[in-house]
Amino acid sequence: MLTVQDLRCEYHRDPLGIDARQPRLSWRLSAGRRGAVQSAYQIQVEDQEGNEHWGTGKVAGDRSVHVPYEGPPLRSGQRYTWRVRAWDAEDAPSAWSAPAWWEMGLLAPADWRASWIEPGWEVDPKAFKPCPYLRRTFRIEDQVRSARAYVTSHGLYELSLNGQCVGDQVLTPGFTSYHDRLQYQVYDVGDLLVEGENAIGAILGDGWYRGSVDVASRRNVYGEHLALLLQIHVRYQDGREAWVTSDEGWRATTGPILKSDLKDGEIYDARREMPGWDSPGFDDGDWRAVRVGDYGYDNLVAPVGPPVRKQERFPATRVLQTPKGEWVVDLGQNIAGWLRFEVQGLTGTTVTLTHGEALDKDGNFTLDHLQLVGIGARLAQQVRYTLKGGGVESYEPHFTVHGYRYVKVEGWPGEPAPEQFTGVAIYSDMPPTGTFECSDERINQLQHNIVWSMKGNFLDVPTDCPTRERSGWTGDAQIFCRTGSFLMETAPFFRAWLRDLAADQHADGCVPNWVPDTTRYYDDKVMAMLTGSAGWGDAAVIVPWTLYQCYGDPGILEEQYESMRAWVEYERAHARDVNWSKVIHPAYWFDRARQARQPYIWDTRYHWGEWLEPGDGYGLGQFAGMLKRRIFSVPLVATAYYAYSTRLLAEIAHLLGKEEDAREYGELAAAIAAAYADEFVGPDARIEPHKQASYVRALALDLLPQDQRRAALVHLVRLIEEAGVHLGTGFLSTPFLLHVLSEGGRLDLAYALLVQDTIPSWLYAVTKGATTIWESWEGVKEDGSLFGSLNHYSYGAVGSWLYQVVAGIEIGAPGYEEIRIQPRPGGGLTYARATYESMHGPIVSGWEIEDGTLRLSVTIPPNTRATVRLPGAALSEVEEGELPVKDADGVSAVTQLENAVQVRVGSGQYVFGYPYRE
Ligand code: BGC
């Protein structure tokens, strides 16, 4: 008998305020026995008056995720309650699930009754400015049945009602391409209202809207004025309705927050606090009037991604005094977030806290490695707090975030003590979905570092780092998406970001370097020239494709299809151009074959190339490299990604039933791959530059004729060996490196690279005490000097190999509807275990080898099936539970393969055991 549980709408549990017109519904099944499947389902939806709104009747089939709502149009602000039941293979129905609900946001501009308001004073766009405080009082006439607040802002907002904070989100309304997509949040404020006089207050911060953004630390990118849009919809017990809105009746002033900037930090003067400012009865006589702004409602959207919240707390592990004599607080973990502190001292005392990631080679506090010389303002990450005095004061910033582990403390009254400081991690509240552990503590630390670089860089948009640039670099996101989507549920997060990507995409299909694309709103000729890079822009195709694989959600492909196609067309248009250096070469004009394949070789425009291979640094060399890539382009990399994205697009077109596109792009992809092989691959499969990345890329992206794959692998292996078993890849190829080796029959070498701990390697950083993934292989050099950001998730993409190969949880069919469990022990590990919460439920693969016996524990969720490969097994020796595997319940298709046994299983938990032959 099945049980239906964990109902979700557009990925979320009971979402408050969505604007999907046809939300997709998902549920999970549980069953007391193995091999459970759903043979039919039924959905019922009620409106908020309790009337039947829509139902499916009994629908045959095993579909249990992303089932689209197909009833009558959904109405703004209405709550819909739904439940599901399911039939098992024997056609026995489950009980109805517990009810779940979703509530619609405001679907049309006309649903907004509020006006945009902004403080009525003039501002100097160049100066940092105090945060505006806005307030209004209003009356509640009767007993309230329900009340919702719909809120957004230009800049960030913090909202309070009758002195109480509204909701637990921070840095709202989040970061999107504001002029196309500005999110509003919806809050249930019924419990905060009182009969009689009420007061509502909002503080506005510069945020991404007009604060420092991107590598250039540009300001006022989206506008110069902060503004608020708010409406509260009140429903009284007796059915009457009322609205409280942002309008000219509000009052505004400035208060204790004298400056707030995401990168620069915050200045707070506690002496200027205004107790009771957001409660009724406060005298706002000296506050000023607000101005009504005309900003419209067309760009307003309900969030699809998860909210940003305060997450883990890190009490300081120590306070140290550096050789320079400075006091430095150490959290023991590099995070993105802010610092909460408690302080006691005389009124007017100012304490200054500067946040950094590391101590330099002499043990002193530094931010130097995070500065890009000559570009933008110096990264400050500084909080200044002036005490009001008279007792213990505690402070947490409002509108700033820092990437840090260490905090330099200046001006502290007395000696700072660890108990006075707590780091607060801040990131998008994505449900954690994946875990990994094994018998090698160093690899476990690597896993920890991957997780923390994800947490440090998933703040509403996927950023490169939480310090220097904080930008949604497309390449980084593409590289890390598969690993990140194992660790946490990223689909809604990336879906929001992909909508911004499409919004910021240029008319010719060019995808900007980072999304949201702040450069769209200022004129920077250099940046404009550096945009549209292969491997970066391809995020437009690779990210949706990866999400589709992980979540089985075709909606994401549909939504992004035009954007993907536009990107591939952009690649195609630029591939048709010829690089000038070829044209001036007479040999080119005599080579017919070369000219014939030229339209498929992308050798124009700027590309970042492989990016940050070992030994690459910033500084002059980097600029010279950029210049060279601008002049000569990077055809080897660009053509590879052009082929790859085109092939994926063909496959996606086919999935969406766009057969004509599928054919066209399929043929194009084949032509590019053929041209690639002719242009770049020698008869002995040699590729120039003769570097690891060249072979990894060609093998991983399937660009080589079958008979050359072996030889290419031999080149790769030799290069790795010549480097003393060290990797040599940069951003783009690192995620593929170990996969290419293990698939090519060199599992041993893949493990040897994984456990390598001298520079360059993943574990080198671990031996240097890293708690996050570094941007460069040489983040902390042997001598302790620092280089680049220490919280960049890109190289953490090796995680996918840990989960998919070491523990062996692999996608068999999109969304893990079909699972492959295929662990591959090695590297001296005695156990490894991964767990993953799929849309269907938990998947587990954990193996251990003890006294020559391998035991593999597997969990497969209901309504899915798996092929399990038992490495090093002989059929006659395998047991499941207590029984010979052939006789085990729920196990079928038992087959002996070369040095492995393969079985098919349905849902359930299994334990296989056998003498292990390496
Ligand atoms: C960023 C990246 C990005 C790269 C482009 C760097 O400055 O931090 O992670 O992908 O530039 O190559």
PDB file of C-alpha atoms in Angstrom, residues 638-848:
ATOM      1  CA  ALA A 638      35.467  28.133 -28.666  1.00  0.00           C
ATOM      2  CA  THR A 639      34.849  25.541 -31.379  1.00  0.00           C
ATOM      3  CA  ALA A 640      34.604  22.786 -28.769  1.00  0.00           C
ATOM      4  CA  TYR A 641      31.875  24.594 -26.846  1.00  0.00           C
ATOM      5  CA  TYR A 642      30.128  25.589 -30.042  1.00  0.00           C
ATOM      6  CA  ALA A 643      29.924  21.908 -30.973  1.00  0.00           C
ATOM      7  CA  TYR A 644      28.823  20.887 -27.499  1.00  0.00           C
ATOM      8  CA  SER A 645      26.051  23.466 -27.083  1.00  0.00           C
ATOM      9  CA  THR A 646      24.780  22.784 -30.582  1.00  0.00           C
ATOM     10  CA  ARG A 647      24.602  19.053 -29.868  1.00  0.00           C
ATOM     11  CA  LEU A 648      22.756  19.651 -26.595  1.00  0.00           C
ATOM     12  CA  LEU A 649      20.388  22.040 -28.329  1.00  0.00           C
ATOM     13  CA  ALA A 650      19.587  19.386 -30.940  1.00  0.00           C
ATOM     14  CA  GLU A 651      18.801  16.918 -28.179  1.00  0.00           C
ATOM     15  CA  ILE A 652      16.678  19.436 -26.311  1.00  0.00           C
ATOM     16  CA  ALA A 653      14.801  20.370 -29.482  1.00  0.00           C
ATOM     17  CA  HIS A 654      14.034  16.697 -29.962  1.00  0.00           C
ATOM     18  CA  LEU A 655      12.783  16.365 -26.385  1.00  0.00           C
ATOM     19  CA  LEU A 656      10.485  19.325 -26.881  1.00  0.00           C
ATOM     20  CA  GLY A 657       9.155  17.924 -30.123  1.00  0.00           C
ATOM     21  CA  LYS A 658      10.802  20.556 -32.300  1.00  0.00           C
ATOM     22  CA  GLU A 659      11.926  18.050 -34.869  1.00  0.00           C
ATOM     23  CA  GLU A 660      12.998  20.501 -37.504  1.00  0.00           C
ATOM     24  CA  ASP A 661      15.338  22.272 -35.109  1.00  0.00           C
ATOM     25  CA  ALA A 662      16.551  18.916 -33.849  1.00  0.00           C
ATOM     26  CA  ARG A 663      17.554  17.895 -37.339  1.00  0.00           C
ATOM     27  CA  GLU A 664      19.144  21.193 -38.217  1.00  0.00           C
ATOM     28  CA  TYR A 665      21.210  21.489 -35.050  1.00  0.00           C
ATOM     29  CA  GLY A 666      22.059  17.803 -35.088  1.00  0.00           C
ATOM     30  CA  GLU A 667      23.592  18.176 -38.534  1.00  0.00           C
ATOM     31  CA  LEU A 668      25.317  21.373 -37.545  1.00  0.00           C
ATOM     32  CA  ALA A 669      26.808  19.736 -34.461  1.00  0.00           C
ATOM     33  CA  ALA A 670      28.170  16.857 -36.524  1.00  0.00           C
ATOM     34  CA  ALA A 671      29.704  19.287 -39.005  1.00  0.00           C
ATOM     35  CA  ILE A 672      31.376  21.287 -36.228  1.00  0.00           C
ATOM     36  CA  ALA A 673      32.782  18.148 -34.622  1.00  0.00           C
ATOM     37  CA  ALA A 674      34.167  16.981 -37.975  1.00  0.00           C
ATOM     38  CA  ALA A 675      35.692  20.393 -38.645  1.00  0.00           C
ATOM     39  CA  TYR A 676      37.148  20.399 -35.147  1.00  0.00           C
ATOM     40  CA  ALA A 677      38.864  17.059 -35.706  1.00  0.00           C
ATOM     41  CA  ASP A 678      40.271  18.178 -39.075  1.00  0.00           C
ATOM     42  CA  GLU A 679      41.432  21.539 -37.852  1.00  0.00           C
ATOM     43  CA  PHE A 680      42.886  20.712 -34.449  1.00  0.00           C
ATOM     44  CA  VAL A 681      43.598  17.005 -34.096  1.00  0.00           C
ATOM     45  CA  GLY A 682      46.746  15.482 -35.575  1.00  0.00           C
ATOM     46  CA  PRO A 683      46.934  11.970 -37.002  1.00  0.00           C
ATOM     47  CA  ASP A 684      48.341  10.691 -33.722  1.00  0.00           C
ATOM     48  CA  ALA A 685      45.528  12.516 -31.899  1.00  0.00           C
ATOM     49  CA  ARG A 686      47.912  15.221 -30.820  1.00  0.00           C
ATOM     50  CA  ILE A 687      46.274  18.557 -30.084  1.00  0.00           C
ATOM     51  CA  GLU A 688      48.002  21.935 -29.741  1.00  0.00           C
ATOM     52  CA  PRO A 689      48.525  23.271 -27.183  1.00  0.00           C
ATOM     53  CA  HIS A 690      49.697  19.870 -25.984  1.00  0.00           C
ATOM     54  CA  LYS A 691      48.211  20.294 -22.534  1.00  0.00           C
ATOM     55  CA  GLN A 692      45.966  18.217 -20.306  1.00  0.00           C
ATOM     56  CA  ALA A 693      42.975  20.461 -20.875  1.00  0.00           C
ATOM     57  CA  SER A 694      43.110  19.991 -24.647  1.00  0.00           C
ATOM     58  CA  TYR A 695      42.640  16.230 -24.310  1.00  0.00           C
ATOM     59  CA  VAL A 696      40.191  16.354 -21.435  1.00  0.00           C
ATOM     60  CA  ARG A 697      37.954  18.760 -23.349  1.00  0.00           C
ATOM     61  CA  ALA A 698      38.071  16.817 -26.597  1.00  0.00           C
ATOM     62  CA  LEU A 699      37.303  13.539 -24.822  1.00  0.00           C
ATOM     63  CA  ALA A 700      34.632  14.873 -22.481  1.00  0.00           C
ATOM     64  CA  LEU A 701      32.778  16.818 -25.149  1.00  0.00           C
ATOM     65  CA  ASP A 702      33.010  13.896 -27.531  1.00  0.00           C
ATOM     66  CA  LEU A 703      34.873  15.705 -30.287  1.00  0.00           C
ATOM     67  CA  LEU A 704      37.162  12.945 -31.441  1.00  0.00           C
ATOM     68  CA  PRO A 705      36.632  10.229 -33.995  1.00  0.00           C
ATOM     69  CA  GLN A 706      36.229   6.915 -32.176  1.00  0.00           C
ATOM     70  CA  ASP A 707      39.611   5.569 -33.305  1.00  0.00           C
ATOM     71  CA  GLN A 708      41.444   8.547 -31.850  1.00  0.00           C
ATOM     72  CA  ARG A 709      40.001   8.466 -28.363  1.00  0.00           C
ATOM     73  CA  ARG A 710      42.501   5.899 -27.098  1.00  0.00           C
ATOM     74  CA  ALA A 711      45.464   7.843 -28.429  1.00  0.00           C
ATOM     75  CA  ALA A 712      44.157  11.091 -26.953  1.00  0.00           C
ATOM     76  CA  LEU A 713      43.815   9.402 -23.586  1.00  0.00           C
ATOM     77  CA  VAL A 714      47.390   8.158 -23.857  1.00  0.00           C
ATOM     78  CA  HIS A 715      48.551  11.755 -24.424  1.00  0.00           C
ATOM     79  CA  LEU A 716      46.579  12.879 -21.403  1.00  0.00           C
ATOM     80  CA  VAL A 717      47.936  10.119 -19.195  1.00  0.00           C
ATOM     81  CA  ARG A 718      51.466  10.864 -20.267  1.00  0.00           C
ATOM     82  CA  LEU A 719      51.052  14.574 -19.528  1.00  0.00           C
ATOM     83  CA  ILE A 720      49.733  13.782 -16.067  1.00  0.00           C
ATOM     84  CA  GLU A 721      52.606  11.420 -15.420  1.00  0.00           C
ATOM     85  CA  GLU A 722      55.156  13.895 -16.735  1.00  0.00           C
ATOM     86  CA  ALA A 723      53.730  16.397 -14.265  1.00  0.00           C
ATOM     87  CA  GLY A 724      54.494  13.933 -11.476  1.00  0.00           C
ATOM     88  CA  VAL A 725      50.847  12.867 -11.218  1.00  0.00           C
ATOM     89  CA  HIS A 726      49.504  16.395 -10.971  1.00  0.00           C
ATOM     90  CA  LEU A 727      46.549  17.918 -12.697  1.00  0.00           C
ATOM     91  CA  GLY A 728      47.117  20.708 -15.194  1.00  0.00           C
ATOM     92  CA  THR A 729      43.607  21.888 -15.965  1.00  0.00           C
ATOM     93  CA  GLY A 730      41.919  25.230 -15.399  1.00  0.00           C
ATOM     94  CA  PHE A 731      38.289  26.215 -14.833  1.00  0.00           C
ATOM     95  CA  LEU A 732      36.687  24.612 -17.850  1.00  0.00           C
ATOM     96  CA  SER A 733      38.214  21.139 -17.943  1.00  0.00           C
ATOM     97  CA  THR A 734      38.692  20.426 -14.258  1.00  0.00           C
ATOM     98  CA  PRO A 735      35.126  19.133 -13.794  1.00  0.00           C
ATOM     99  CA  PHE A 736      35.733  16.535 -16.535  1.00  0.00           C
ATOM    100  CA  LEU A 737      39.266  15.452 -15.718  1.00  0.00           C
ATOM    101  CA  LEU A 738      38.605  12.551 -13.369  1.00  0.00           C
ATOM    102  CA  HIS A 739      35.508  11.427 -15.298  1.00  0.00           C
ATOM    103  CA  VAL A 740      37.526  11.186 -18.500  1.00  0.00           C
ATOM    104  CA  LEU A 741      40.156   9.088 -16.771  1.00  0.00           C
ATOM    105  CA  SER A 742      37.785   6.709 -15.003  1.00  0.00           C
ATOM    106  CA  GLU A 743      35.708   6.248 -18.142  1.00  0.00           C
ATOM    107  CA  GLY A 744      38.869   5.663 -20.135  1.00  0.00           C
ATOM    108  CA  GLY A 745      39.929   2.765 -17.950  1.00  0.00           C
ATOM    109  CA  ARG A 746      42.313   4.730 -15.724  1.00  0.00           C
ATOM    110  CA  LEU A 747      40.399   4.755 -12.462  1.00  0.00           C
ATOM    111  CA  ASP A 748      43.723   4.284 -10.711  1.00  0.00           C
ATOM    112  CA  LEU A 749      45.128   7.500 -12.122  1.00  0.00           C
ATOM    113  CA  ALA A 750      41.932   9.414 -11.359  1.00  0.00           C
ATOM    114  CA  TYR A 751      42.241   8.349  -7.721  1.00  0.00           C
ATOM    115  CA  ALA A 752      45.949   9.174  -7.740  1.00  0.00           C
ATOM    116  CA  LEU A 753      45.074  12.753  -8.774  1.00  0.00           C
ATOM    117  CA  LEU A 754      42.307  12.944  -6.220  1.00  0.00           C
ATOM    118  CA  VAL A 755      44.557  11.954  -3.320  1.00  0.00           C
ATOM    119  CA  GLN A 756      47.552  13.944  -4.552  1.00  0.00           C
ATOM    120  CA  ASP A 757      48.313  16.611  -1.981  1.00  0.00           C
ATOM    121  CA  THR A 758      51.181  18.593  -3.398  1.00  0.00           C
ATOM    122  CA  ILE A 759      50.634  21.644  -5.551  1.00  0.00           C
ATOM    123  CA  PRO A 760      48.650  21.718  -7.846  1.00  0.00           C
ATOM    124  CA  SER A 761      45.961  19.442  -6.474  1.00  0.00           C
ATOM    125  CA  TRP A 762      42.659  19.556  -4.648  1.00  0.00           C
ATOM    126  CA  LEU A 763      44.144  18.263  -1.422  1.00  0.00           C
ATOM    127  CA  TYR A 764      47.010  20.732  -1.427  1.00  0.00           C
ATOM    128  CA  ALA A 765      44.517  23.353  -0.263  1.00  0.00           C
ATOM    129  CA  VAL A 766      43.361  20.945   2.431  1.00  0.00           C
ATOM    130  CA  THR A 767      46.906  20.541   3.730  1.00  0.00           C
ATOM    131  CA  LYS A 768      47.064  24.340   3.902  1.00  0.00           C
ATOM    132  CA  GLY A 769      44.037  24.439   6.164  1.00  0.00           C
ATOM    133  CA  ALA A 770      41.529  25.651   3.562  1.00  0.00           C
ATOM    134  CA  THR A 771      37.898  25.652   4.627  1.00  0.00           C
ATOM    135  CA  THR A 772      36.564  26.611   1.185  1.00  0.00           C
ATOM    136  CA  ILE A 773      37.647  26.048  -2.431  1.00  0.00           C
ATOM    137  CA  TRP A 774      40.176  28.505  -3.802  1.00  0.00           C
ATOM    138  CA  GLU A 775      39.994  30.404  -7.066  1.00  0.00           C
ATOM    139  CA  SER A 776      43.536  29.413  -8.003  1.00  0.00           C
ATOM    140  CA  TRP A 777      45.431  26.170  -7.434  1.00  0.00           C
ATOM    141  CA  GLU A 778      47.895  28.404  -5.612  1.00  0.00           C
ATOM    142  CA  GLY A 779      45.532  30.304  -3.304  1.00  0.00           C
ATOM    143  CA  VAL A 780      47.989  29.965  -0.450  1.00  0.00           C
ATOM    144  CA  LYS A 781      51.475  29.329  -1.761  1.00  0.00           C
ATOM    145  CA  GLU A 782      54.053  27.120  -0.083  1.00  0.00           C
ATOM    146  CA  ASP A 783      55.534  30.171   1.627  1.00  0.00           C
ATOM    147  CA  GLY A 784      52.153  31.271   2.913  1.00  0.00           C
ATOM    148  CA  SER A 785      51.666  34.167   0.512  1.00  0.00           C
ATOM    149  CA  LEU A 786      48.151  34.575  -0.821  1.00  0.00           C
ATOM    150  CA  PHE A 787      46.779  34.679  -4.309  1.00  0.00           C
ATOM    151  CA  GLY A 788      43.251  35.406  -5.535  1.00  0.00           C
ATOM    152  CA  SER A 789      39.982  34.716  -3.829  1.00  0.00           C
ATOM    153  CA  LEU A 790      39.827  31.846  -1.360  1.00  0.00           C
ATOM    154  CA  ASN A 791      36.151  31.182  -1.879  1.00  0.00           C
ATOM    155  CA  HIS A 792      35.465  30.313  -5.508  1.00  0.00           C
ATOM    156  CA  TYR A 793      33.507  27.138  -6.129  1.00  0.00           C
ATOM    157  CA  SER A 794      34.688  26.342  -9.671  1.00  0.00           C
ATOM    158  CA  TYR A 795      37.393  23.772  -8.859  1.00  0.00           C
ATOM    159  CA  GLY A 796      34.957  22.232  -6.410  1.00  0.00           C
ATOM    160  CA  ALA A 797      33.240  20.741  -9.452  1.00  0.00           C
ATOM    161  CA  VAL A 798      35.319  17.646  -8.717  1.00  0.00           C
ATOM    162  CA  GLY A 799      32.498  16.851  -6.288  1.00  0.00           C
ATOM    163  CA  SER A 800      30.476  15.308  -9.080  1.00  0.00           C
ATOM    164  CA  TRP A 801      33.138  12.594  -9.421  1.00  0.00           C
ATOM    165  CA  LEU A 802      32.940  11.795  -5.729  1.00  0.00           C
ATOM    166  CA  TYR A 803      29.178  11.354  -5.877  1.00  0.00           C
ATOM    167  CA  GLN A 804      28.792   9.787  -9.310  1.00  0.00           C
ATOM    168  CA  VAL A 805      31.859   7.571  -9.399  1.00  0.00           C
ATOM    169  CA  VAL A 806      33.343   7.000  -5.938  1.00  0.00           C
ATOM    170  CA  ALA A 807      29.966   6.488  -4.267  1.00  0.00           C
ATOM    171  CA  GLY A 808      28.356   5.778  -7.613  1.00  0.00           C
ATOM    172  CA  ILE A 809      24.965   7.534  -7.666  1.00  0.00           C
ATOM    173  CA  GLU A 810      24.330   8.274 -11.312  1.00  0.00           C
ATOM    174  CA  ILE A 811      21.320   9.523 -13.245  1.00  0.00           C
ATOM    175  CA  GLY A 812      19.834   6.803 -15.448  1.00  0.00           C
ATOM    176  CA  ALA A 813      16.955   8.862 -16.810  1.00  0.00           C
ATOM    177  CA  PRO A 814      16.231  12.565 -16.170  1.00  0.00           C
ATOM    178  CA  GLY A 815      15.143  13.333 -12.638  1.00  0.00           C
ATOM    179  CA  TYR A 816      16.507  10.001 -11.326  1.00  0.00           C
ATOM    180  CA  GLU A 817      13.412   8.267 -12.533  1.00  0.00           C
ATOM    181  CA  GLU A 818      15.883   5.605 -13.540  1.00  0.00           C
ATOM    182  CA  ILE A 819      18.964   5.338 -11.335  1.00  0.00           C
ATOM    183  CA  ARG A 820      22.350   3.765 -11.804  1.00  0.00           C
ATOM    184  CA  ILE A 821      24.238   2.675  -8.737  1.00  0.00           C
ATOM    185  CA  GLN A 822      27.774   1.990  -9.847  1.00  0.00           C
ATOM    186  CA  PRO A 823      30.388   2.638  -7.187  1.00  0.00           C
ATOM    187  CA  ARG A 824      34.029   2.277  -8.083  1.00  0.00           C
ATOM    188  CA  PRO A 825      36.206   1.685  -5.052  1.00  0.00           C
ATOM    189  CA  GLY A 826      39.850   2.686  -5.228  1.00  0.00           C
ATOM    190  CA  GLY A 827      42.428   5.118  -3.926  1.00  0.00           C
ATOM    191  CA  GLY A 828      42.922   3.037  -0.793  1.00  0.00           C
ATOM    192  CA  LEU A 829      39.476   3.993   0.485  1.00  0.00           C
ATOM    193  CA  THR A 830      37.823   1.418   2.734  1.00  0.00           C
ATOM    194  CA  TYR A 831      34.403   3.024   2.610  1.00  0.00           C
ATOM    195  CA  ALA A 832      32.448   5.729   0.847  1.00  0.00           C
ATOM    196  CA  ARG A 833      28.842   6.710   1.104  1.00  0.00           C
ATOM    197  CA  ALA A 834      26.644   9.258  -0.613  1.00  0.00           C
ATOM    198  CA  THR A 835      23.018  10.141  -0.053  1.00  0.00           C
ATOM    199  CA  TYR A 836      20.800  12.182  -2.323  1.00  0.00           C
ATOM    200  CA  GLU A 837      17.261  13.470  -1.867  1.00  0.00           C
ATOM    201  CA  SER A 838      15.829  13.177  -5.343  1.00  0.00           C
ATOM    202  CA  MET A 839      12.424  14.501  -6.367  1.00  0.00           C
ATOM    203  CA  HIS A 840      11.194  10.938  -5.784  1.00  0.00           C
ATOM    204  CA  GLY A 841      12.823  10.459  -2.413  1.00  0.00           C
ATOM    205  CA  PRO A 842      16.130   9.408  -0.873  1.00  0.00           C
ATOM    206  CA  ILE A 843      18.799   7.549  -2.819  1.00  0.00           C
ATOM    207  CA  VAL A 844      21.700   5.982  -0.945  1.00  0.00           C
ATOM    208  CA  SER A 845      24.820   4.237  -2.107  1.00  0.00           C
ATOM    209  CA  GLY A 846      27.362   3.292   0.518  1.00  0.00           C
ATOM    210  CA  TRP A 847      30.084   0.698   0.307  1.00  0.00           C
ATOM    211  CA  GLU A 848      32.674  -0.641   2.672  1.00  0.00           C
TER     212      GLU A 848
END
